[in-house]
Tab-separated table of C-alpha atoms in Angstrom:
chain	number	residue	atom	x	y	z
A	1	ASN	CA	0.169	-0.007	-0.013
A	2	GLN	CA	1.413	3.314	-0.935
A	3	GLU	CA	0.358	6.192	1.282
A	4	CYS	CA	0.716	10.088	1.344
A	5	GLY	CA	4.179	11.564	-0.188
A	6	THR	CA	5.383	8.212	-1.651
A	7	VAL	CA	6.402	7.259	-5.004
A	8	ALA	CA	4.912	3.889	-6.909
A	9	ASP	CA	6.994	2.284	-9.635
A	10	THR	CA	5.541	-1.045	-9.826
A	11	ASN	CA	2.344	-2.308	-11.243
A	12	ASN	CA	-0.932	-2.766	-9.057
A	13	THR	CA	-0.484	-0.421	-6.842
A	14	TYR	CA	-3.391	0.443	-4.034
A	15	PHE	CA	-2.743	4.299	-2.744
A	16	VAL	CA	-4.932	4.597	0.441
A	17	ASN	CA	-5.561	7.210	3.422
A	18	PRO	CA	-3.522	7.512	6.474
A	19	ASN	CA	-3.751	4.978	8.674
A	20	PHE	CA	-5.874	2.952	6.153
A	21	PRO	CA	-8.265	0.946	7.256
A	22	GLU	CA	-9.020	3.579	9.899
A	23	PRO	CA	-10.816	6.794	8.444
A	24	PHE	CA	-9.090	10.419	7.973
A	25	SER	CA	-9.890	13.257	8.947
A	26	ALA	CA	-6.796	15.934	8.508
A	27	ALA	CA	-6.749	18.503	6.382
A	28	GLY	CA	-3.778	18.647	3.764
A	29	ASN	CA	-2.648	17.657	0.212
A	30	CYS	CA	-1.547	13.685	-0.205
A	31	ARG	CA	-0.304	12.981	-3.113
A	32	LEU	CA	1.270	9.843	-5.038
A	33	THR	CA	3.407	10.152	-7.800
A	34	VAL	CA	3.028	6.804	-10.212
A	35	LYS	CA	5.987	6.204	-12.602
A	36	MET	CA	5.325	3.909	-15.598
A	37	ILE	CA	7.261	0.586	-15.332
A	38	ASN	CA	8.365	0.291	-19.002
A	39	PRO	CA	7.954	2.351	-22.251
A	40	ASN	CA	5.748	0.348	-23.514
A	41	ILE	CA	2.756	1.399	-20.817
A	42	CYS	CA	-0.297	2.756	-22.822
A	43	GLN	CA	-2.950	3.257	-19.733
A	44	LEU	CA	-4.065	3.392	-16.297
A	45	ARG	CA	-6.667	1.470	-14.641
A	46	VAL	CA	-7.845	3.058	-11.903
A	47	HIS	CA	-10.122	1.390	-9.937
A	48	PHE	CA	-11.977	2.875	-6.879
A	49	HIS	CA	-12.452	-0.070	-4.285
A	50	GLU	CA	-13.173	2.598	-1.329
A	51	PHE	CA	-13.630	6.177	-1.842
A	52	LEU	CA	-15.253	8.773	0.712
A	53	LEU	CA	-14.828	12.563	0.439
A	54	THR	CA	-16.320	15.490	1.222
A	55	GLY	CA	-19.228	15.593	-1.130
A	56	PRO	CA	-19.769	18.824	-3.485
A	57	SER	CA	-21.261	22.200	-2.638
A	58	LEU	CA	-24.979	22.516	-1.918
A	59	ALA	CA	-24.744	26.216	-2.504
A	60	ALA	CA	-26.673	27.857	-5.283
A	61	ALA	CA	-23.889	29.264	-6.845
A	62	SER	CA	-21.698	26.705	-6.678
A	63	ALA	CA	-24.041	23.343	-6.439
A	64	GLY	CA	-22.327	20.339	-7.615
A	65	GLN	CA	-18.713	21.821	-7.404
A	66	CYS	CA	-15.800	19.668	-5.315
A	67	LYS	CA	-14.911	22.677	-3.284
A	68	ALA	CA	-13.546	21.148	-0.228
A	69	ASP	CA	-11.769	17.575	-1.014
A	70	ARG	CA	-11.573	16.678	-4.040
A	71	LEU	CA	-9.432	14.088	-6.210
A	72	MET	CA	-7.772	15.515	-8.791
A	73	ILE	CA	-5.019	13.849	-11.797
A	74	SER	CA	-2.918	15.162	-13.578
A	75	GLY	CA	0.311	14.547	-16.328
A	76	THR	CA	-2.013	11.914	-18.456
A	77	ARG	CA	-2.109	12.524	-22.392
A	78	GLY	CA	-5.245	14.156	-23.774
A	79	GLU	CA	-7.851	15.784	-22.058
A	80	PRO	CA	-7.260	15.635	-18.024
A	81	PRO	CA	-9.693	13.635	-16.247
A	82	PRO	CA	-12.733	14.989	-14.453
A	83	GLN	CA	-11.931	16.125	-10.703
A	84	ILE	CA	-14.011	13.875	-8.267
A	85	CYS	CA	-15.060	14.094	-4.796
A	86	GLY	CA	-17.953	12.421	-2.607
A	87	VAL	CA	-18.950	8.765	-2.688
A	88	ASN	CA	-17.601	6.719	-5.267
A	89	HIS	CA	-17.038	2.896	-3.947
A	90	GLY	CA	-16.610	0.452	-7.202
A	91	GLN	CA	-15.725	3.340	-9.885
A	92	HIS	CA	-13.310	3.374	-12.412
A	93	MET	CA	-11.107	5.192	-14.812
A	94	TYR	CA	-8.805	4.226	-17.825
A	95	LEU	CA	-5.975	7.180	-18.177
A	96	ASP	CA	-4.198	7.496	-21.644
A	97	VAL	CA	-0.666	8.061	-20.521
A	98	ASN	CA	2.489	9.689	-22.215
A	99	ARG	CA	5.016	7.508	-23.938
A	100	ASP	CA	7.820	9.181	-22.730
A	101	ARG	CA	7.175	7.604	-19.273
A	102	ALA	CA	5.953	11.001	-17.183
A	103	PRO	CA	4.544	10.490	-13.751
A	104	VAL	CA	1.027	10.786	-13.498
A	105	LEU	CA	0.249	12.699	-9.941
A	106	PHE	CA	-2.479	11.751	-8.298
A	107	ASP	CA	-3.665	14.490	-5.650
A	108	ILE	CA	-6.202	14.398	-2.709
A	109	MET	CA	-7.170	17.928	-0.956
A	110	THR	CA	-8.769	17.641	2.338
A	111	TYR	CA	-10.059	20.307	4.339
A	112	GLY	CA	-10.358	19.074	7.956
A	113	GLY	CA	-13.573	18.901	9.376
A	114	GLN	CA	-15.480	15.671	11.156
A	115	ILE	CA	-16.051	13.849	8.017
A	116	LYS	CA	-14.492	9.962	8.168
A	117	ARG	CA	-12.422	10.014	4.455
A	118	LYS	CA	-11.497	6.855	3.202
A	119	TRP	CA	-10.286	5.970	0.016
A	120	LYS	CA	-8.570	2.633	-1.357
A	121	ILE	CA	-7.688	3.485	-5.023
A	122	GLU	CA	-5.904	0.232	-7.298
A	123	ILE	CA	-3.881	1.589	-9.877
A	124	SER	CA	-2.866	-0.403	-12.525
A	125	GLN	CA	-0.523	-0.237	-15.520
A	126	ILE	CA	-1.527	-1.682	-18.659
A	127	PRO	CA	1.097	-2.222	-21.822
A	128	CYS	CA	-0.015	-1.042	-25.344
A	129	GLY	CA	-2.292	-3.438	-26.981
A	130	GLU	CA	-5.722	-5.599	-27.217
A	131	TYR	CA	-6.614	-4.796	-23.672
A	132	VAL	CA	-6.559	-1.216	-23.622
A	133	ALA	CA	-9.834	0.359	-23.625
A	134	PRO	CA	-10.336	3.009	-26.719
A	135	SER	CA	-8.408	6.151	-26.035
A	136	GLY	CA	-10.601	9.222	-24.842
A	137	CYS	CA	-13.164	6.149	-23.131
A	138	LEU	CA	-12.648	7.551	-19.237
A	139	GLN	CA	-14.791	4.186	-18.588
A	140	TYR	CA	-15.191	1.303	-20.720
A	141	PHE	CA	-17.171	-1.816	-19.997
A	142	THR	CA	-16.555	-5.546	-22.096
A	143	SER	CA	-20.034	-7.341	-20.972
A	144	LEU	CA	-23.364	-7.895	-23.010
A	145	LEU	CA	-25.403	-6.266	-20.147
A	146	GLY	CA	-24.181	-4.740	-16.960
A	147	SER	CA	-24.926	-0.699	-15.587
A	148	VAL	CA	-22.885	2.315	-14.513
A	149	LYS	CA	-23.710	5.523	-12.344
A	150	SER	CA	-22.416	8.902	-12.607
A	151	PHE	CA	-19.854	9.881	-10.364
A	152	ASN	CA	-21.428	10.807	-6.601
A	153	PHE	CA	-24.555	9.356	-7.893
A	154	ASP	CA	-24.896	7.422	-3.900
A	155	GLY	CA	-24.009	10.781	-2.699
A	156	SER	CA	-25.531	14.003	-2.754
A	157	LEU	CA	-26.203	15.046	-6.091
A	158	HIS	CA	-24.206	14.546	-9.622
A	159	LEU	CA	-21.021	16.441	-9.968
A	160	ALA	CA	-20.331	19.963	-12.208
A	161	HIS	CA	-17.695	20.373	-14.652
A	162	GLN	CA	-17.819	16.851	-15.834
A	163	ARG	CA	-17.197	16.228	-19.927
A	164	TYR	CA	-16.382	12.309	-20.717
A	165	SER	CA	-17.512	9.179	-22.385
A	166	ILE	CA	-17.987	5.590	-21.183
A	167	CYS	CA	-17.486	2.965	-23.968
A	168	VAL	CA	-19.276	-0.447	-24.135
A	169	ARG	CA	-17.501	-3.011	-26.354
A	170	MET	CA	-19.662	-4.466	-28.976
A	171	GLU	CA	-19.805	-7.952	-28.947
A	172	PRO	CA	-19.600	-10.407	-31.995
A	173	GLY	CA	-23.376	-10.520	-33.519
A	174	PHE	CA	-24.680	-7.689	-31.360
A	175	CYS	CA	-25.809	-4.804	-33.539
A	176	THR	CA	-27.804	-2.112	-30.960
A	177	ILE	CA	-27.344	-1.467	-27.254
A	178	GLU	CA	-30.413	-0.499	-25.039
A	179	TRP	CA	-30.242	1.871	-22.338
A	180	SER	CA	-32.796	2.666	-19.526
A	181	PRO	CA	-32.685	3.439	-15.894
A	182	ALA	CA	-31.455	0.944	-13.541
A	183	MET	CA	-33.775	-1.515	-11.256
A	184	ASP	CA	-33.241	-2.790	-7.898
A	185	GLU	CA	-32.362	-6.514	-6.918
A	186	ASN	CA	-36.591	-6.958	-6.923
A	187	GLU	CA	-36.709	-5.199	-10.485
A	188	ASN	CA	-38.295	-1.687	-8.777
A	189	LEU	CA	-36.956	1.256	-10.754
A	190	ILE	CA	-34.417	3.000	-8.564
A	191	GLU	CA	-35.463	6.085	-6.845
A	192	HIS	CA	-33.686	8.924	-9.103
A	193	ALA	CA	-32.198	6.716	-11.425
A	194	PHE	CA	-32.109	9.314	-14.236
A	195	THR	CA	-32.181	13.231	-12.612
A	196	ILE	CA	-30.356	15.479	-14.732
A	197	SER	CA	-31.652	18.755	-15.479
A	198	ASP	CA	-35.035	19.815	-15.003
A	199	THR	CA	-37.385	20.556	-17.575
A	200	GLN	CA	-40.616	21.499	-15.631
A	201	PRO	CA	-41.693	22.796	-11.916
A	202	ARG	CA	-41.626	19.510	-9.578
A	203	GLY	CA	-44.663	17.331	-9.415
A	204	GLU	CA	-46.137	13.900	-9.481
A	205	HIS	CA	-44.555	13.666	-13.443
A	206	LEU	CA	-41.107	12.547	-14.110
A	207	ILE	CA	-40.606	14.976	-17.178
A	208	ALA	CA	-37.860	13.557	-19.871
A	209	GLY	CA	-36.301	16.901	-22.305
A	210	THR	CA	-34.434	15.989	-25.167
A	211	GLU	CA	-32.160	17.564	-27.839
A	212	PHE	CA	-32.561	15.933	-31.283
A	213	ALA	CA	-30.136	14.698	-33.835
A	214	ASP	CA	-31.023	17.498	-36.236
A	215	PRO	CA	-33.005	20.521	-33.749
A	216	ARG	CA	-34.338	22.848	-36.512
A	217	ARG	CA	-35.628	19.647	-39.188
A	218	ARG	CA	-38.779	19.237	-40.257
A	219	ILE	CA	-39.330	15.254	-41.188
A	220	PRO	CA	-41.630	15.521	-44.236
A	221	GLY	CA	-45.216	15.056	-43.196
A	222	GLY	CA	-44.165	15.805	-39.951
A	223	LYS	CA	-43.562	18.517	-37.508
A	224	PRO	CA	-40.520	20.441	-36.256
A	225	VAL	CA	-38.017	19.326	-33.463
A	226	TRP	CA	-36.310	21.874	-31.033
A	227	ALA	CA	-33.755	21.762	-28.481
A	228	THR	CA	-34.485	21.775	-24.876
A	229	CYS	CA	-31.221	19.943	-23.297
A	230	THR	CA	-29.375	23.329	-23.828
A	231	GLY	CA	-31.796	25.770	-23.856
A	232	GLY	CA	-31.104	27.984	-20.759
A	233	PRO	CA	-29.609	27.887	-17.050
A	234	GLY	CA	-30.843	24.637	-15.817
A	235	PHE	CA	-30.510	22.797	-19.111
A	236	ALA	CA	-26.805	22.853	-19.473
A	237	ASP	CA	-26.512	18.853	-18.190
A	238	TYR	CA	-27.148	16.556	-20.482
A	239	VAL	CA	-26.265	12.806	-21.453
A	240	SER	CA	-25.367	12.028	-25.191
A	241	ILE	CA	-26.649	8.514	-26.249
A	242	PRO	CA	-26.076	8.755	-30.051
A	243	CYS	CA	-29.478	8.831	-32.058
A	244	GLY	CA	-31.123	6.897	-29.583
A	245	SER	CA	-34.903	5.737	-30.413
A	246	PRO	CA	-37.526	2.912	-29.440
A	247	ASP	CA	-35.869	1.182	-31.868
A	248	GLY	CA	-32.465	2.245	-33.084
A	249	ASP	CA	-34.013	3.670	-36.167
A	250	ARG	CA	-32.692	7.317	-37.074
A	251	VAL	CA	-36.497	8.152	-38.088
A	252	PHE	CA	-39.553	6.656	-36.398
A	253	THR	CA	-43.214	7.021	-36.692
A	254	LEU	CA	-44.999	8.715	-33.316
A	255	LEU	CA	-47.727	6.951	-32.815
A	256	GLY	CA	-50.823	8.824	-30.715
A	257	PRO	CA	-53.731	10.497	-31.133
A	258	THR	CA	-52.697	12.036	-34.141
A	259	GLY	CA	-50.775	9.509	-35.641
A	260	GLY	CA	-48.280	9.205	-38.483
A	261	ASP	CA	-45.888	11.516	-37.285
A	262	GLN	CA	-42.437	10.999	-38.335
A	263	VAL	CA	-40.226	12.559	-35.515
A	264	SER	CA	-35.957	12.233	-35.623
A	265	CYS	CA	-33.653	10.421	-33.284
A	266	ALA	CA	-32.267	12.362	-30.045
A	267	HIS	CA	-29.032	12.474	-29.342
A	268	LYS	CA	-28.976	14.646	-25.812
A	269	PHE	CA	-31.407	13.800	-22.959
A	270	CYS	CA	-31.830	15.561	-19.972
A	271	GLY	CA	-34.610	16.143	-17.392
A	272	GLN	CA	-36.111	13.847	-14.791
A	273	ALA	CA	-36.632	10.791	-16.879
A	274	LEU	CA	-35.191	8.832	-20.089
A	275	ASN	CA	-37.330	9.076	-22.881
A	276	HIS	CA	-36.488	9.742	-26.464
A	277	LEU	CA	-39.596	12.408	-26.705
A	278	ASN	CA	-39.397	15.828	-25.621
A	279	GLY	CA	-41.263	16.363	-22.681
A	280	ALA	CA	-42.717	12.796	-21.909
A	281	ASN	CA	-44.189	11.335	-18.917
A	282	GLY	CA	-41.754	8.749	-17.375
A	283	SER	CA	-39.051	6.944	-18.496
A	284	VAL	CA	-38.583	4.119	-21.708
A	285	PRO	CA	-35.839	2.377	-22.858
A	286	VAL	CA	-33.725	4.077	-25.383
A	287	ILE	CA	-31.806	2.283	-28.338
A	288	SER	CA	-29.000	3.044	-30.391
A	289	SER	CA	-27.253	1.445	-33.175
A	290	VAL	CA	-24.056	4.077	-33.325
A	291	LYS	CA	-21.024	2.291	-33.352
A	292	PRO	CA	-19.022	2.219	-31.335
A	293	PHE	CA	-21.401	1.893	-28.280
A	294	GLN	CA	-20.723	5.030	-26.161
A	295	ILE	CA	-22.490	8.068	-24.205
A	296	GLU	CA	-21.173	10.988	-23.671
A	297	VAL	CA	-21.506	12.872	-20.182
A	298	HIS	CA	-21.693	16.986	-20.008
A	299	PHE	CA	-22.279	18.305	-16.788
A	300	ASP	CA	-21.329	22.064	-16.818
A	301	GLY	CA	-20.040	24.102	-13.644
A	302	SER	CA	-22.758	24.101	-11.600
A	303	GLU	CA	-26.756	23.041	-11.632
A	304	SER	CA	-28.166	26.263	-12.594
A	305	GLU	CA	-27.339	30.286	-11.824
A	306	ASP	CA	-29.920	30.419	-9.489
A	307	GLY	CA	-30.093	26.655	-8.349
A	308	GLY	CA	-33.107	26.095	-9.530
A	309	ASP	CA	-33.654	22.333	-8.466
A	310	GLY	CA	-36.643	22.827	-6.274
A	311	GLY	CA	-34.704	22.173	-3.207
A	312	MET	CA	-34.266	18.673	-4.365
A	313	PRO	CA	-30.856	18.308	-6.436
A	314	ASN	CA	-30.394	16.392	-9.453
A	315	ARG	CA	-28.686	12.946	-8.966
A	316	GLY	CA	-27.298	12.288	-11.913
A	317	PHE	CA	-27.970	8.902	-13.476
A	318	HIS	CA	-27.575	5.060	-12.792
A	319	LEU	CA	-28.203	3.332	-16.198
A	320	ARG	CA	-27.915	-0.181	-17.594
A	321	TRP	CA	-27.433	-1.115	-20.761
A	322	THR	CA	-28.140	-4.384	-22.746
A	323	GLN	CA	-26.816	-5.001	-26.048
A	324	LYS	CA	-29.309	-6.607	-28.675
A	325	PRO	CA	-28.679	-8.999	-30.913
A	326	CYS	CA	-28.326	-8.495	-34.782
A	327	GLN	CA	-31.313	-8.754	-36.930
A	328	GLY	CA	-32.041	-11.529	-40.100
């Protein structure tokens, strides 16, 4: 195990808080320096076996920002990973590293207080080759089905300043991927499993927001569609599922009282429900046929300029995926 101020130059390092497994409550900067074991290392896989820091700010002007405790990672190649705080047990990251063997720095800033912080972070060095995640994928999964959470989903609210990709390896014989809010062991919908930006004053119904792949296009014989997920304060947070629709098609027929309206697939999802139709009540599965299989997370600097969360902060997402077999 490596504690504060140490240098790790072997594979499969465990970065732990001082006096682990006892909790830690002091203030300061705890740094681990990770040196690559050879020039053929392309990535680090970071697995958060335990991770509990002070959660993000709840103040209106800075909601979601890691203003107190935070983990910062520097020295990676490309876009730096987002800062995280709060509760992140079981999460992971893949980090692209420079081929010049430059070290990667893990800094955990703590600001005292009574919280009982704890962390145990496994850092594995991955040689260049078939086992690396696709470049730019902060999180990477290799199974037909599973689930993924936004950072701090098990804490208070989703974090601000989050821009990253979640990728799923497409398995042979499978052509589409279905995303839906996660269920518990009794197949009940997990509370607030998709709560990203408000689209209405809170009430009994959970309303979906979307932005269509072609937001100002009028489908022939149909109606115009308009963006809402980036429409102003409180709407700048979204999850992008490329061309999401009920069946993975780019244009589908909307059945309803009017019947026969054709609408485009959606590619940005927000609001209090996951749904391919803007303003719809409740969540439904969303299917994408775009390859590679991935979703993108885009959370801006705070919940909104005035906190606009009705006293109930947006939790983020806990989504499950299922790869669907090719047809024909």
